[in-house]
Amino acid sequence: MSEQQQMALPGDEAGSETLQVALRAEVRQVVYSNAENGYCVLRAASASEPGLVTAVGILGQVTPGEMLELSGRWIVHSKFGRQFEVTSFRQTYPATEHGIVRYLSSGLIKGVGPKTAEALVATFGTAVLDIIESEPERLLEVDGIGKKTLERIRESWGTQRDIRTLMLFLQSHDVPTTYAARIYKAFGAEAVERLKENPYELAYLVRGIGFRTADVMAMKLGLPPDSQVRLEAAIVYALFSMSEKGHLFFPEDKLLDQVDRMLEGMESAKLRQALAGLLERKRVVVEEIGTADVQRGVYLQHFYRWEQETASRLYNLVSHPAPTATLEKVERGLPELEAETGIKLSHEQREAVLGAVANKAFIITGGPGTGKTTITRMVVRSLKKAGLKIKLAAPTGRAAKRLSEASGESASTLHRLLQYSPEQGFSINEDSKLKAEAVIIDEASMLDAQLFVSVLRALPLTCRLILVGDVNQLPSVGPGNILSDLLASQVVPSMCLTRIYRQAQESWIVTNAHRVNDGQFPGEDSKAVPPKKDFFWVRQDEPARVQALILQLVCERIPEIYGLDPKRDIQVLTPMHKGEVGTQALNTMLQERLNPLRPGMQEIVRGRTTFRPGDRVLQLRNNYEKEIYNGDLGWVTSVDPEAGEALVDFEGRGVAFEAADLDELTLAYAVSVHKSQGSEYPAVVVPMVTQHYIMLQRNLLYTALTRARELAVLIGSDKAVGIALRANDAEKRYTHLKVRLQELFNQTQLF
């Protein structure tokens, strides 16, 4: 059993001692460390214990050579044996020469590697840490250390000293020390003083720390429960929480009710006073909405600005005239283009192509089989023939790849098109416009408010904007409801494609997607037999049985009958992550069936996930340095258990992942429906059980089915599918873009 696997996870203890004991130990090896939650597995030496002991718990950033004063209990893990479960700890500097060498050469202090660490200890002995602290200039006495190296050591040591001070402060206030590095990055050397002044800044500025963590610290610091700073922070936190559900604003009365419940009772007058304080300091905007269900809406300031700016910039783009000569060229050249491509456009398709060319902004929407791909291809070729410079893009890498394949032209992600970097944001912006005369964006239903306003900032007023997407799919992960709001406003010209073409009519995947969208149960072709049959509904609701069916279908029946590769061609799409038919359980079981550990094969264990060469993996968030994005699929090509590293192939490009980066990856034999947006697979298997009732929605089932190209298998009961079909308003989002656009465009009738 490799040391990387020796991890205790909650609920795995076979037996344990309840007595809390103290243990002083020197860290010898950090076997595992999760940068997100601070969970660590250490091998440490203690004078009171024979050999090395395994310590597990939330320890944050620890370094080989450090001395730890641990409090906790001994447990017996069912798989890995006796371990020390840490409940609290204190870090101290190592006291022995060997410990100091390990500490200094761990990479913690920039400019010091193993040889330099040995030279420092050989020169100064155990006093070296005191010398670095008090007399750092004496390090110049050591061969190989010059002024530049000294400055790096001095700066790095000062940073570590500040972080250590911060960690002691966090420990004393029951805040996980895992956040120390992020807090220090946000506040620098003033971190402790800033937190004493207003601990709620944690929730505002440090990713991963929410209101509740900051609130614990604030209460320990003695802030009154009804202090205005606390109530203001609670309101802002509630608005951020609502944005994670897609809302740009939230009704004022519902917002204050929610904050009242969150704080377990608070006077209404004090909550309104806190809201007024936020309004005065421009943290929020309160606007009269005046609809039947919302009188006043509360926005976070930047959400309000995005929505206002979106309406304004779109109006300016549309109202700037387009050359009529382009439309005339395209109209004359369409018959020739149809002859070249062998595509005979229907009246509806022809109108869509001409509409995209004639208007400064145009939307093409429709379900599967309605010809969006054909129209996009013809629009691209028409504009190119007319001499226009075109850019094609989509919100995700896989969607961009599909757009490129469909159009025959190069396409990129929007982040790459606008040259995004974490440090500078979008380099292509209002000050440095995109060099394009037409921009076509596919999968427009995935556009959120921030990304869409960033696109509009980058477009010159002379540019055309063409959005292509299916408005009935799941909306964007981020806040906003861009495509739906644009169509509902009726101020941007659009073409809603409704005709299903002959080839698509023969597909029961397409037929059932439209049935689901209309609120009807899917049907099956009673005459077709595999492998001609492209849709199955297996009625079953017992989660354990559904799980067994998924394994059988993916690993045996579909590959045997349809000749598909179970690892590359078949994708399980499930509504949730937890449960017997959630992504976590299914990925573990599918991995054991499709890519089991074989003699000589290496693996890396990270939390509950094991990575092996040959595994299909999913990128969980955007990594702009590696140029891989949330939702990208890759394949593990090699792993190095000793270094904790993996090499992953993304579309033919090898990307190295260090130990700290592996939390960005997860197995992808089964993924959530939300993560599948913008993708397409030869075959999909979709479990739909009542256990997942909270997530069952019509647009979720519709999105899942429309991911399938050749085969879709639905596994679920009539009851579960019925719940999804009836849940058609579950995704209502509070936005006001539709009204803003109507008010702005109706000032002067453009059409």
XYZ file of C-alpha atoms in Angstrom, residues 9-680:
672
model
C -11.638 9.754 5.703
C -14.667 10.492 7.888
C -16.579 7.361 8.713
C -13.649 4.980 8.009
C -12.568 4.449 11.625
C -12.821 0.831 12.704
C -12.147 1.748 16.300
C -10.890 4.753 18.211
C -9.950 6.161 21.576
C -12.049 8.982 22.971
C -9.279 10.310 25.238
C -7.693 13.555 24.001
C -3.887 13.362 24.196
C -0.937 15.596 23.323
C 1.790 14.575 20.889
C 4.964 16.482 20.043
C 6.339 15.392 16.662
C 8.663 16.445 13.856
C 7.165 16.382 10.353
C 9.149 14.007 8.151
C 6.880 13.808 5.099
C 3.689 15.468 3.903
C 1.990 12.470 2.275
C -1.100 14.386 1.183
C -2.268 17.974 1.403
C -5.513 19.465 0.083
C -5.009 23.158 -0.631
C -8.767 23.796 -0.655
C -9.744 22.451 2.764
C -6.401 22.049 4.548
C -6.740 18.304 5.110
C -3.308 16.690 5.486
C -1.778 13.275 5.983
C 1.654 13.448 7.640
C 4.381 11.031 8.593
C 6.058 12.341 11.744
C 8.633 11.280 14.334
C 7.831 11.546 18.038
C 10.043 10.683 21.008
C 7.024 9.122 22.705
C 6.195 6.727 19.837
C 8.301 4.027 18.145
C 8.923 4.539 14.435
C 6.990 7.067 12.383
C 3.379 7.896 13.181
C 0.663 8.918 10.734
C -1.183 12.116 11.668
C -4.335 13.220 9.843
C -6.517 16.308 10.086
C -6.979 19.939 9.113
C -3.394 21.195 9.416
C -3.149 23.680 6.551
C 0.362 24.378 5.285
C 3.003 22.337 7.111
C 6.595 21.662 6.132
C 9.024 18.760 6.661
C 11.333 19.553 9.569
C 8.743 21.558 11.505
C 7.903 20.636 15.066
C 4.197 20.288 15.790
C 2.520 20.241 19.176
C -0.580 18.200 18.400
C -3.768 17.593 20.348
C -6.142 14.837 19.320
C -6.928 11.146 19.693
C -5.680 7.840 18.412
C -7.954 6.092 15.923
C -7.759 2.764 14.167
C -8.565 3.182 10.489
C -10.321 0.161 8.933
C -7.815 0.106 6.080
C -4.678 1.930 7.204
C -4.460 1.060 10.879
C -3.469 3.249 13.817
C -3.411 7.004 13.157
C -3.409 10.202 15.191
C -6.465 12.347 14.419
C -5.562 15.993 15.053
C -8.123 18.339 16.591
C -5.757 21.291 17.242
C -2.067 22.025 16.829
C 0.690 24.591 17.211
C 3.719 24.941 14.969
C 7.231 25.522 16.309
C 10.585 25.702 14.602
C 12.674 22.510 14.384
C 15.343 22.150 17.079
C 17.773 19.583 15.605
C 20.268 20.107 12.797
C 18.663 17.379 10.674
C 15.226 18.871 11.262
C 16.445 22.336 10.309
C 17.992 21.004 7.070
C 14.702 19.321 6.184
C 12.786 22.502 7.026
C 14.997 24.877 5.042
C 15.284 22.586 2.003
C 11.515 21.939 1.779
C 11.020 24.770 -0.728
C 9.406 27.009 1.877
C 12.283 29.523 1.780
C 13.072 30.772 -1.721
C 16.750 30.550 -2.610
C 17.454 27.621 -0.272
C 17.715 24.076 -1.628
C 19.196 20.972 0.024
C 22.856 21.933 -0.578
C 22.396 25.500 0.646
C 20.451 24.250 3.693
C 23.302 21.874 4.592
C 25.852 24.664 4.140
C 23.850 27.024 6.383
C 23.562 24.442 9.151
C 27.234 23.474 8.790
C 28.185 27.141 9.291
C 25.760 28.208 12.018
C 24.439 24.987 13.546
C 21.073 25.095 15.277
C 21.362 28.898 15.615
C 20.772 29.360 11.891
C 17.045 30.138 12.208
C 17.735 32.838 14.806
C 20.390 34.308 12.511
C 17.993 34.401 9.556
C 15.510 36.183 11.813
C 17.823 38.684 13.560
C 21.095 38.936 11.597
C 20.300 37.872 8.013
C 23.323 39.727 6.587
C 25.574 37.094 8.222
C 24.302 34.570 5.652
C 26.793 36.167 3.234
C 29.493 34.285 5.199
C 28.272 31.063 3.551
C 29.808 30.122 0.204
C 27.286 30.371 -2.637
C 25.049 32.995 -1.004
C 25.295 36.389 -2.652
C 23.312 39.579 -2.208
C 20.501 38.483 -4.574
C 20.073 35.142 -2.820
C 20.182 36.874 0.549
C 17.403 39.236 -0.495
C 15.238 36.320 -1.664
C 15.807 34.504 1.632
C 15.075 37.641 3.661
C 11.852 38.369 1.764
C 10.651 34.767 1.870
C 11.453 34.427 5.583
C 9.555 37.621 6.361
C 6.520 36.328 4.475
C 6.627 33.020 6.366
C 6.953 34.869 9.685
C 3.886 36.963 8.884
C 1.946 33.878 7.814
C 2.949 32.072 11.014
C 1.701 35.027 13.083
C -1.523 35.005 11.098
C -1.948 31.258 11.619
C -1.620 31.610 15.389
C -4.269 34.354 15.291
C -6.613 32.205 13.180
C -6.135 29.188 15.453
C -7.047 31.254 18.491
C -10.305 32.266 16.788
C -11.318 28.828 15.463
C -10.744 29.735 11.816
C -9.162 26.903 9.743
C -5.492 27.724 9.130
C -5.802 26.369 5.610
C -6.997 29.846 4.614
C -3.835 31.545 5.927
C -2.089 31.753 2.548
C -5.182 33.219 0.834
C -5.763 35.700 3.653
C -2.136 36.783 3.521
C -2.354 37.209 -0.246
C -5.404 39.450 0.202
C -4.169 41.553 3.152
C -0.372 41.138 3.314
C 1.544 41.889 6.514
C -1.439 43.874 7.847
C -3.678 40.782 7.836
C -4.086 40.433 11.619
C -4.866 44.111 12.140
C -7.312 44.157 9.239
C -9.150 41.134 10.630
C -9.360 42.642 14.105
C -10.828 45.796 12.591
C -13.433 44.007 10.431
C -13.369 40.195 10.256
C -16.168 40.237 7.660
C -13.628 41.392 5.088
C -12.733 37.705 4.957
C -16.068 36.900 3.387
C -15.757 39.780 0.915
C -12.197 39.240 -0.286
C -11.065 35.649 0.300
C -12.413 32.898 -1.941
C -13.688 29.938 0.047
C -14.429 31.857 3.231
C -18.082 32.690 3.633
C -20.076 34.740 6.057
C -20.368 31.963 8.630
C -16.612 31.473 9.040
C -16.069 35.219 9.359
C -19.006 35.425 11.762
C -17.426 32.878 14.123
C -14.307 35.031 14.305
C -16.330 38.218 14.780
C -18.275 36.744 17.698
C -15.035 35.567 19.345
C -13.633 39.076 18.923
C -16.651 40.387 20.822
C -18.637 42.152 18.094
C -22.282 42.668 19.151
C -24.712 40.306 17.343
C -26.715 43.308 16.084
C -23.717 45.387 14.985
C -24.267 47.115 11.673
C -21.084 45.693 10.178
C -22.418 42.170 10.867
C -25.848 42.863 9.391
C -24.342 44.484 6.302
C -22.062 41.490 5.779
C -25.034 39.121 6.117
C -26.990 41.027 3.446
C -24.050 40.994 1.028
C -23.487 37.285 1.701
C -27.151 36.535 1.005
C -26.993 38.415 -2.307
C -23.858 36.497 -3.328
C -25.610 33.255 -2.398
C -28.538 34.211 -4.622
C -26.173 35.003 -7.498
C -24.903 31.419 -7.321
C -28.468 30.403 -8.214
C -28.412 32.720 -11.228
C -30.088 35.844 -9.814
C -28.782 39.347 -10.572
C -31.057 40.916 -7.947
C -33.340 39.634 -5.208
C -36.676 41.034 -4.006
C -36.100 43.305 -1.012
C -38.691 41.716 1.273
C -37.542 38.159 0.510
C -33.910 39.172 0.985
C -34.499 40.644 4.447
C -36.605 37.619 5.449
C -33.761 35.333 4.420
C -31.171 37.329 6.369
C -33.475 37.324 9.395
C -33.621 33.505 9.284
C -29.889 33.231 8.698
C -29.163 35.297 11.812
C -31.847 33.415 13.776
C -33.930 36.504 14.425
C -33.130 40.180 13.959
C -35.196 43.349 14.221
C -36.561 44.427 10.849
C -35.662 48.071 11.523
C -31.997 47.178 12.093
C -31.865 45.120 8.902
C -33.330 48.016 6.918
C -30.815 50.351 8.544
C -27.998 48.021 7.442
C -29.398 47.943 3.906
C -29.500 51.732 3.918
C -25.846 51.789 5.003
C -24.853 49.567 2.099
C -26.881 51.757 -0.248
C -25.191 54.902 1.009
C -21.715 53.428 0.496
C -22.620 52.203 -3.008
C -22.255 48.507 -2.130
C -25.781 47.779 -3.327
C -28.455 49.334 -5.545
C -32.153 49.242 -4.675
C -34.420 49.688 -7.698
C -38.165 49.891 -8.192
C -39.073 46.819 -10.242
C -42.833 47.259 -10.091
C -43.916 43.835 -11.303
C -46.696 41.735 -9.826
C -44.316 39.655 -7.710
C -41.486 42.162 -7.046
C -41.858 45.749 -5.884
C -38.218 46.575 -5.129
C -35.111 44.629 -6.102
C -31.701 44.728 -4.407
C -28.577 44.360 -6.562
C -24.942 44.106 -5.670
C -23.405 47.191 -7.251
C -21.400 45.351 -9.930
C -24.365 43.204 -10.999
C -26.449 46.344 -11.474
C -23.648 47.939 -13.499
C -23.292 44.871 -15.741
C -27.001 44.819 -16.518
C -27.205 48.569 -17.224
C -24.072 48.457 -19.346
C -25.279 45.421 -21.307
C -28.461 47.232 -22.340
C -26.604 50.419 -23.209
C -23.807 48.788 -25.222
C -26.192 46.507 -27.094
C -28.355 49.511 -28.014
C -25.296 51.424 -29.267
C -24.139 48.425 -31.310
C -27.532 47.812 -32.906
C -28.245 51.466 -33.631
C -24.961 51.900 -35.507
C -25.832 51.272 -39.198
C -24.555 48.300 -41.171
C -23.506 48.619 -44.828
C -26.394 47.509 -47.057
C -23.928 46.429 -49.719
C -23.014 43.357 -47.656
C -26.617 42.118 -47.604
C -26.945 42.664 -51.334
C -23.733 40.688 -52.009
C -24.865 37.801 -49.823
C -28.352 37.709 -51.322
C -26.937 37.570 -54.847
C -24.373 34.938 -53.900
C -26.638 32.522 -51.987
C -27.702 30.399 -55.012
C -24.055 29.923 -55.985
C -23.162 29.023 -52.380
C -25.999 26.490 -52.230
C -24.673 24.884 -55.407
C -21.119 24.768 -54.022
C -22.152 23.182 -50.720
C -24.935 20.969 -52.016
C -27.247 22.480 -49.393
C -30.696 23.661 -50.444
C -31.904 26.128 -47.845
C -35.550 26.131 -46.831
C -37.425 29.431 -46.720
C -36.950 29.536 -42.925
C -33.238 28.845 -43.183
C -32.775 31.391 -45.962
C -34.496 34.065 -43.859
C -32.220 33.208 -40.934
C -29.065 33.542 -43.061
C -30.167 36.874 -44.515
C -31.299 38.114 -41.111
C -27.883 37.326 -39.624
C -26.211 39.274 -42.435
C -28.631 42.222 -42.543
C -28.721 43.057 -38.815
C -26.065 44.359 -36.459
C -27.244 41.857 -33.814
C -29.161 38.686 -34.570
C -30.205 35.561 -32.653
C -30.649 32.092 -34.158
C -32.391 29.727 -31.760
C -34.023 26.341 -32.048
C -33.990 22.808 -30.742
C -32.093 19.777 -32.078
C -32.657 18.911 -35.727
C -33.856 22.397 -36.728
C -30.795 23.267 -38.782
C -28.799 25.654 -36.547
C -25.526 24.050 -37.659
C -26.414 24.315 -41.360
C -27.390 27.972 -40.995
C -24.237 28.793 -39.032
C -22.085 27.205 -41.749
C -23.896 29.179 -44.464
C -23.681 32.455 -42.506
C -19.920 32.004 -42.076
C -19.359 31.285 -45.769
C -21.662 34.109 -46.867
C -19.868 36.676 -44.732
C -16.468 35.442 -45.878
C -17.532 35.691 -49.523
C -18.653 39.254 -48.823
C -15.119 40.011 -47.586
C -15.841 40.406 -43.863
C -13.338 39.457 -41.150
C -15.101 36.904 -38.926
C -14.376 35.543 -35.442
C -16.071 32.411 -34.103
C -16.241 31.576 -30.407
C -18.130 29.695 -27.699
C -18.153 29.777 -23.881
C -16.301 26.430 -23.475
C -13.468 24.622 -25.195
C -15.574 21.653 -26.283
C -18.301 23.929 -27.661
C -15.640 25.876 -29.564
C -14.278 22.641 -31.020
C -17.760 21.596 -32.187
C -18.295 25.034 -33.745
C -14.994 24.755 -35.600
C -15.894 21.291 -36.907
C -19.365 22.448 -38.002
C -18.249 25.653 -39.696
C -14.931 24.546 -41.138
C -13.318 27.634 -39.613
C -11.142 28.213 -36.560
C -13.075 28.857 -33.337
C -11.907 29.593 -29.808
C -13.270 30.048 -26.323
C -14.488 33.556 -25.551
C -11.839 33.888 -22.849
C -9.122 33.103 -25.367
C -10.679 35.368 -28.009
C -10.701 38.281 -25.553
C -7.242 37.323 -24.206
C -8.129 36.822 -20.562
C -5.553 36.553 -17.792
C -6.203 36.406 -14.010
C -3.943 39.390 -13.409
C -5.230 41.767 -16.105
C -8.714 40.486 -16.934
C -9.710 40.776 -20.602
C -6.970 42.429 -22.681
C -9.425 42.876 -25.559
C -11.853 45.421 -24.116
C -13.330 48.900 -24.572
C -9.812 50.376 -24.863
C -8.445 47.709 -27.192
C -11.226 46.543 -29.485
C -11.495 43.198 -31.243
C -10.366 43.358 -34.865
C -13.468 41.811 -36.402
C -16.415 42.777 -38.589
C -18.620 39.885 -37.458
C -18.564 37.710 -34.340
C -20.529 34.453 -34.128
C -21.047 32.951 -30.660
C -22.405 29.412 -30.385
C -24.021 27.860 -27.268
C -25.264 31.327 -26.317
C -27.494 29.885 -23.576
C -24.278 29.483 -21.543
C -23.485 33.221 -21.575
C -23.680 34.810 -18.132
C -23.966 38.532 -17.380
C -20.257 39.165 -16.824
C -19.061 37.326 -19.922
C -21.649 38.930 -22.201
C -20.881 42.475 -21.089
C -17.183 41.708 -21.611
C -17.969 40.659 -25.200
C -19.934 43.861 -25.836
C -17.099 45.989 -24.455
C -14.709 44.375 -26.934
C -16.841 44.806 -30.075
C -16.290 47.824 -32.322
C -19.567 49.570 -33.211
C -19.105 48.502 -36.827
C -19.151 44.808 -35.886
C -22.052 42.374 -36.299
C -22.950 40.063 -33.420
C -24.658 36.732 -34.149
C -25.766 34.541 -31.246
C -26.636 30.889 -31.839
C -28.157 28.699 -29.143
C -31.019 26.704 -27.727
C -32.954 28.823 -25.234
C -34.615 25.747 -23.737
C -31.371 24.280 -22.423
C -30.079 24.881 -18.905
C -29.160 28.534 -18.369
C -25.657 29.759 -17.591
C -23.863 28.628 -14.451
C -23.076 32.261 -13.597
C -25.708 34.912 -12.808
C -27.951 36.257 -15.549
C -30.299 34.845 -18.166
C -28.869 36.500 -21.240
C -30.245 34.529 -24.189
C -33.722 34.191 -22.678
C -33.878 37.900 -21.752
C -32.734 39.021 -25.225
C -35.397 36.928 -26.917
C -38.121 37.950 -24.461
C -37.335 41.643 -24.983
C -38.097 41.297 -28.721
C -35.832 44.231 -29.477
C -33.056 42.141 -31.044
C -34.018 40.548 -34.383
C -34.143 36.760 -34.150
C -35.204 33.598 -35.905
C -36.736 30.798 -33.861
C -36.346 27.613 -35.888
C -39.244 25.203 -35.469
C -39.145 22.891 -38.471
C -37.491 19.526 -37.802
C -35.820 18.284 -40.972
C -36.371 14.842 -42.447
C -33.139 13.227 -41.273
C -33.685 14.565 -37.757
C -37.313 13.391 -37.792
C -36.034 9.838 -38.037
C -34.122 10.260 -34.777
C -36.014 9.397 -31.598
C -33.380 11.350 -29.668
C -34.523 14.503 -31.466
C -38.197 13.554 -31.284
C -38.037 12.917 -27.547
C -36.035 16.053 -26.834
C -38.865 18.066 -28.395
C -41.478 16.015 -26.546
C -39.723 16.699 -23.243
C -39.480 20.385 -24.089
C -43.253 20.386 -24.653
C -43.819 18.684 -21.293
C -44.640 15.261 -22.772
C -43.237 11.890 -21.759
C -40.626 10.389 -24.091
C -41.672 7.588 -26.423
C -39.892 4.672 -28.084
C -39.819 3.268 -31.603
C -41.524 -0.111 -31.123
C -40.413 -1.330 -34.560
C -36.715 -0.473 -34.383
C -34.202 -2.918 -32.905
C -30.590 -2.381 -31.822
C -28.267 -1.212 -33.234
C -30.732 0.797 -35.372
C -32.682 1.954 -32.319
C -31.318 5.230 -30.907
C -33.464 5.751 -27.795
C -34.369 3.524 -24.850
C -36.258 4.214 -21.638
C -35.513 1.613 -18.956
C -38.111 2.047 -16.210
C -36.500 1.641 -12.793
C -36.360 3.839 -9.685
C -34.502 1.772 -7.081
C -31.082 3.517 -6.886
C -29.074 0.328 -6.303
C -30.735 -1.323 -9.297
C -30.242 1.790 -11.452
C -26.564 1.794 -10.488
C -26.190 -1.862 -11.522
C -27.972 -1.176 -14.828
C -25.650 1.738 -15.602
C -22.571 -0.420 -15.039
C -23.971 -3.195 -17.221
C -25.006 -0.829 -20.029
C -21.791 1.188 -20.119
C -19.341 -1.666 -19.658
C -21.056 -4.471 -21.575
C -24.301 -4.081 -23.490
C -23.783 -0.796 -25.371
C -20.178 -1.627 -26.436
C -21.214 -5.122 -27.553
C -24.311 -4.088 -29.530
C -23.324 -0.629 -30.831
C -19.566 -1.142 -31.152
C -18.806 1.937 -29.040
C -15.728 2.387 -26.841
C -17.020 2.462 -23.238
C -14.279 4.877 -22.120
C -14.352 7.297 -25.046
C -17.817 7.136 -26.566
C -20.280 6.599 -23.696
C -21.013 9.358 -21.171
C -23.124 8.986 -18.044
C -24.974 12.239 -17.274
C -26.533 12.468 -13.824
C -28.370 15.289 -12.025
C -26.364 15.169 -8.782
C -22.951 14.378 -7.310
C -24.041 12.416 -4.238
C -26.048 9.245 -3.786
C -25.824 5.815 -5.366
C -26.356 7.230 -8.857
C -24.441 10.471 -8.313
C -21.166 11.253 -10.065
C -18.977 10.323 -7.093
C -20.217 6.751 -6.623
C -20.589 6.057 -10.336
C -17.099 7.315 -11.193
C -15.523 5.049 -8.577
C -17.418 1.986 -9.825
C -16.952 2.705 -13.528
C -13.237 3.277 -12.998
C -12.905 -0.120 -11.308
C -14.667 -1.769 -14.246
C -13.102 0.176 -17.118
C -9.644 1.038 -15.769
C -8.805 -1.229 -12.815
C -5.447 -1.187 -11.050
C -3.225 -3.734 -12.789
C 0.226 -5.110 -11.874
C 2.846 -2.461 -12.534
C 0.290 0.349 -12.855
C 0.848 3.410 -10.698
C -1.861 5.606 -9.178
C -2.323 8.764 -7.118
C -4.982 9.140 -4.442
C -6.383 12.607 -3.792
C -9.147 12.712 -1.205
C -11.770 10.237 -2.388
C -10.465 10.224 -5.969
C -7.850 7.906 -7.460
C -6.125 8.829 -10.725
C -4.562 6.176 -12.981
C -3.063 6.281 -16.486
C -5.932 5.844 -18.939
C -8.534 7.582 -16.769
C -10.975 10.004 -18.364
C -10.923 13.262 -16.373
C -12.780 16.570 -16.271
C -11.310 20.001 -15.558
C -13.398 21.641 -12.813
C -12.408 25.290 -13.172
C -10.690 27.663 -15.557
C -6.892 27.560 -15.439
C -5.686 30.326 -17.696
C -1.983 29.602 -17.205
C -2.440 26.033 -18.462
C -5.040 27.189 -21.034
C -7.587 24.596 -19.933
C -11.115 25.484 -18.950
C -14.018 24.377 -16.799
C -15.643 21.399 -18.532
C -12.670 20.344 -20.685
C -12.225 16.561 -20.950
C -8.801 14.934 -20.864
C -6.992 11.615 -20.399
C -4.414 10.794 -17.756
C -1.300 9.591 -19.583
C 1.061 9.098 -16.617
C 1.289 9.612 -12.855
C 4.214 10.002 -10.467
C 3.105 8.915 -6.970
C 6.347 10.073 -5.310
C 6.104 13.630 -6.669
C 2.291 13.597 -6.564
C 2.141 14.688 -10.209
C 0.138 13.656 -13.261
C 0.321 14.323 -16.993
C -3.030 14.793 -18.740
C -3.726 14.891 -22.466
C -6.249 17.579 -23.523
C -7.044 17.299 -27.232
C -3.491 16.192 -28.075
C -1.748 18.651 -25.742
C 0.026 17.336 -22.646
C -0.626 19.346 -19.467
C 1.339 18.710 -16.260
C -0.487 18.804 -12.928
C 1.463 19.200 -9.705
C 0.063 17.869 -6.437
C -1.548 21.212 -5.574
C -3.301 21.341 -8.968
C -4.894 17.885 -8.876
C -7.931 19.196 -7.007
C -8.874 20.899 -10.297
C -9.496 17.453 -11.805
C -12.113 14.783 -11.235
C -12.977 11.507 -12.918
C -15.310 11.908 -15.912
C -16.870 8.518 -16.562
C -19.964 10.164 -15.047
C -20.464 13.953 -15.017
C -23.277 16.253 -13.993
C -25.691 17.447 -16.667
C -24.610 21.018 -15.927
C -20.962 20.139 -16.701
C -22.013 18.589 -20.038
C -23.300 21.865 -21.484
C -21.655 22.661 -24.788
C -20.566 19.048 -25.282
C -21.826 16.188 -27.443
